[in-house]
Amino acid sequence: MTAENAPKDGMEDTMRALVIDDSRAMRMLLKRELVALGFEVFEAGDGNEALTRLAELGPVDVVLVDWTMAGMDGMTFVHQIRSDPAYEEMRVLMITSESDPAQIFHALMAGVDEYATKPITREALSEKLGLVGLVEQD
């Protein structure tokens, strides 16, 4: 199902997020924060599962992806979606424990819109979402 033929249920103004992390606890934490910010949240445990979810959902407003995961890692996922025109409008936030400046540069060059290191607070998440134009800044 694509975004064009998705059913209209009065919720089309609700922003949608996909959280991709192999840690269930991290997915739950990010989901809680995103729901508090008004997002409808979907989850995936790795990049392969995330691609399947996107095929079902169509593009979402934002993807929050971890770098290091079993299965398909975050960078491979980013390369996959950035090579597909259907997902060019999606914002991508990489939220990971990788803090090496060279790694951050590599992620940004691959098409990540914003980068944050774990642990991330609600304020920091809100700021990153604001920087990509999805949440109003105070």
CSV table of C-alpha atoms in Angstrom, one decimal:
chain,number,residue,atom,x,y,z
A,1,MET,CA,0.0,0.0,0.0
A,2,THR,CA,1.4,3.4,-0.9
A,3,ALA,CA,0.7,6.7,0.8
A,4,GLU,CA,-1.5,7.8,-2.2
A,5,ASN,CA,-3.9,4.9,-1.7
A,6,ALA,CA,-3.8,4.6,2.0
A,7,PRO,CA,-7.3,4.8,3.6
A,8,LYS,CA,-8.3,8.2,4.9
A,9,ASP,CA,-9.5,7.9,8.5
A,10,GLY,CA,-9.3,11.5,9.7
A,11,MET,CA,-5.8,11.0,11.0
A,12,GLU,CA,-3.9,12.1,7.9
A,13,ASP,CA,-2.5,15.1,9.9
A,14,THR,CA,-0.9,12.8,12.4
A,15,MET,CA,2.8,12.5,11.8
A,16,ARG,CA,4.1,8.9,11.5
A,17,ALA,CA,7.4,7.7,12.8
A,18,LEU,CA,9.3,4.4,12.4
A,19,VAL,CA,11.7,3.4,15.2
A,20,ILE,CA,14.3,0.9,14.2
A,21,ASP,CA,16.4,-0.5,17.0
A,22,ASP,CA,17.4,-4.1,18.0
A,23,SER,CA,16.8,-3.1,21.6
A,24,ARG,CA,13.2,-3.5,22.6
A,25,ALA,CA,13.8,-1.2,25.6
A,26,MET,CA,15.2,1.6,23.4
A,27,ARG,CA,12.2,1.2,20.9
A,28,MET,CA,9.8,1.5,23.9
A,29,LEU,CA,11.6,4.6,25.2
A,30,LEU,CA,11.7,6.3,21.8
A,31,LYS,CA,8.1,5.4,21.1
A,32,ARG,CA,6.9,6.9,24.4
A,33,GLU,CA,8.7,10.2,23.7
A,34,LEU,CA,7.4,10.3,20.1
A,35,VAL,CA,3.8,9.6,21.2
A,36,ALA,CA,4.1,12.4,23.7
A,37,LEU,CA,5.1,14.7,20.8
A,38,GLY,CA,2.1,13.6,18.8
A,39,PHE,CA,3.4,10.9,16.5
A,40,GLU,CA,1.9,7.6,15.5
A,41,VAL,CA,4.8,5.2,16.0
A,42,PHE,CA,5.7,1.9,14.3
A,43,GLU,CA,8.6,-0.3,15.2
A,44,ALA,CA,11.1,-2.6,13.6
A,45,GLY,CA,14.0,-4.6,15.2
A,46,ASP,CA,16.5,-4.2,12.3
A,47,GLY,CA,16.8,-2.7,8.8
A,48,ASN,CA,15.2,-5.7,7.0
A,49,GLU,CA,12.1,-5.6,9.2
A,50,ALA,CA,12.0,-1.8,8.7
A,51,LEU,CA,12.0,-2.2,4.9
A,52,THR,CA,9.1,-4.7,5.2
A,53,ARG,CA,7.2,-2.2,7.5
A,54,LEU,CA,7.8,0.6,5.0
A,55,ALA,CA,6.5,-1.5,2.1
A,56,GLU,CA,3.3,-2.0,4.2
A,57,LEU,CA,3.0,1.5,5.5
A,58,GLY,CA,4.4,3.6,2.7
A,59,PRO,CA,6.7,6.5,3.5
A,60,VAL,CA,6.5,7.9,7.1
A,61,ASP,CA,7.5,11.4,8.2
A,62,VAL,CA,10.5,10.3,10.1
A,63,VAL,CA,12.7,7.2,10.7
A,64,LEU,CA,14.7,6.9,13.9
A,65,VAL,CA,17.4,4.3,13.3
A,66,ASP,CA,20.2,2.8,15.3
A,67,TRP,CA,23.5,2.2,13.6
A,68,THR,CA,24.6,-1.1,15.2
A,69,MET,CA,22.0,-3.9,14.8
A,70,ALA,CA,22.1,-7.6,13.9
A,71,GLY,CA,20.5,-8.4,10.6
A,72,MET,CA,20.6,-5.2,8.4
A,73,ASP,CA,22.4,-2.4,10.2
A,74,GLY,CA,21.4,1.2,10.2
A,75,MET,CA,23.8,2.5,7.6
A,76,THR,CA,22.8,-0.3,5.1
A,77,PHE,CA,19.2,0.6,5.8
A,78,VAL,CA,19.9,4.3,5.1
A,79,HIS,CA,21.7,3.5,1.8
A,80,GLN,CA,18.7,1.4,0.8
A,81,ILE,CA,16.0,4.0,1.4
A,82,ARG,CA,18.1,6.9,0.1
A,83,SER,CA,18.4,5.0,-3.2
A,84,ASP,CA,14.6,4.6,-3.5
A,85,PRO,CA,12.8,7.8,-4.8
A,86,ALA,CA,9.6,6.7,-2.9
A,87,TYR,CA,11.4,7.6,0.4
A,88,GLU,CA,13.3,10.7,-0.6
A,89,GLU,CA,11.0,13.0,1.5
A,90,MET,CA,11.4,10.9,4.7
A,91,ARG,CA,13.5,12.5,7.4
A,92,VAL,CA,16.1,10.2,8.9
A,93,LEU,CA,17.5,10.6,12.5
A,94,MET,CA,20.3,8.2,13.5
A,95,ILE,CA,20.2,7.7,17.2
A,96,THR,CA,23.1,5.5,18.2
A,97,SER,CA,25.9,5.0,20.6
A,98,GLU,CA,28.4,5.6,17.8
A,99,SER,CA,30.0,9.0,18.7
A,100,ASP,CA,33.2,9.0,16.5
A,101,PRO,CA,33.1,12.2,14.4
A,102,ALA,CA,34.2,10.2,11.3
A,103,GLN,CA,31.2,7.9,11.8
A,104,ILE,CA,28.9,10.9,12.2
A,105,PHE,CA,30.3,12.5,9.0
A,106,HIS,CA,29.8,9.1,7.2
A,107,ALA,CA,26.2,8.9,8.3
A,108,LEU,CA,25.4,12.5,7.3
A,109,MET,CA,27.0,12.0,3.9
A,110,ALA,CA,24.9,8.8,3.4
A,111,GLY,CA,21.7,10.8,3.8
A,112,VAL,CA,21.0,11.0,7.5
A,113,ASP,CA,19.3,14.3,8.3
A,114,GLU,CA,20.2,14.5,12.0
A,115,TYR,CA,22.4,12.4,14.3
A,116,ALA,CA,22.2,12.0,18.1
A,117,THR,CA,24.0,9.8,20.6
A,118,LYS,CA,22.3,7.6,23.2
A,119,PRO,CA,21.0,8.1,25.7
A,120,ILE,CA,18.7,10.8,24.3
A,121,THR,CA,16.3,13.0,26.3
A,122,ARG,CA,12.9,14.1,25.3
A,123,GLU,CA,14.3,17.6,24.9
A,124,ALA,CA,17.1,16.5,22.7
A,125,LEU,CA,14.8,14.4,20.6
A,126,SER,CA,12.4,17.3,20.2
A,127,GLU,CA,15.3,19.6,19.2
A,128,LYS,CA,16.4,17.1,16.5
A,129,LEU,CA,12.9,16.8,15.2
A,130,GLY,CA,12.6,20.6,15.2
A,131,LEU,CA,15.8,20.8,13.2
A,132,VAL,CA,14.3,18.6,10.4
A,133,GLY,CA,11.1,20.6,10.5
A,134,LEU,CA,8.8,18.2,12.2
A,135,VAL,CA,8.2,19.7,15.6
A,136,GLU,CA,7.9,23.4,16.5
A,137,GLN,CA,10.7,24.7,18.6
A,138,ASP,CA,10.0,26.6,21.8
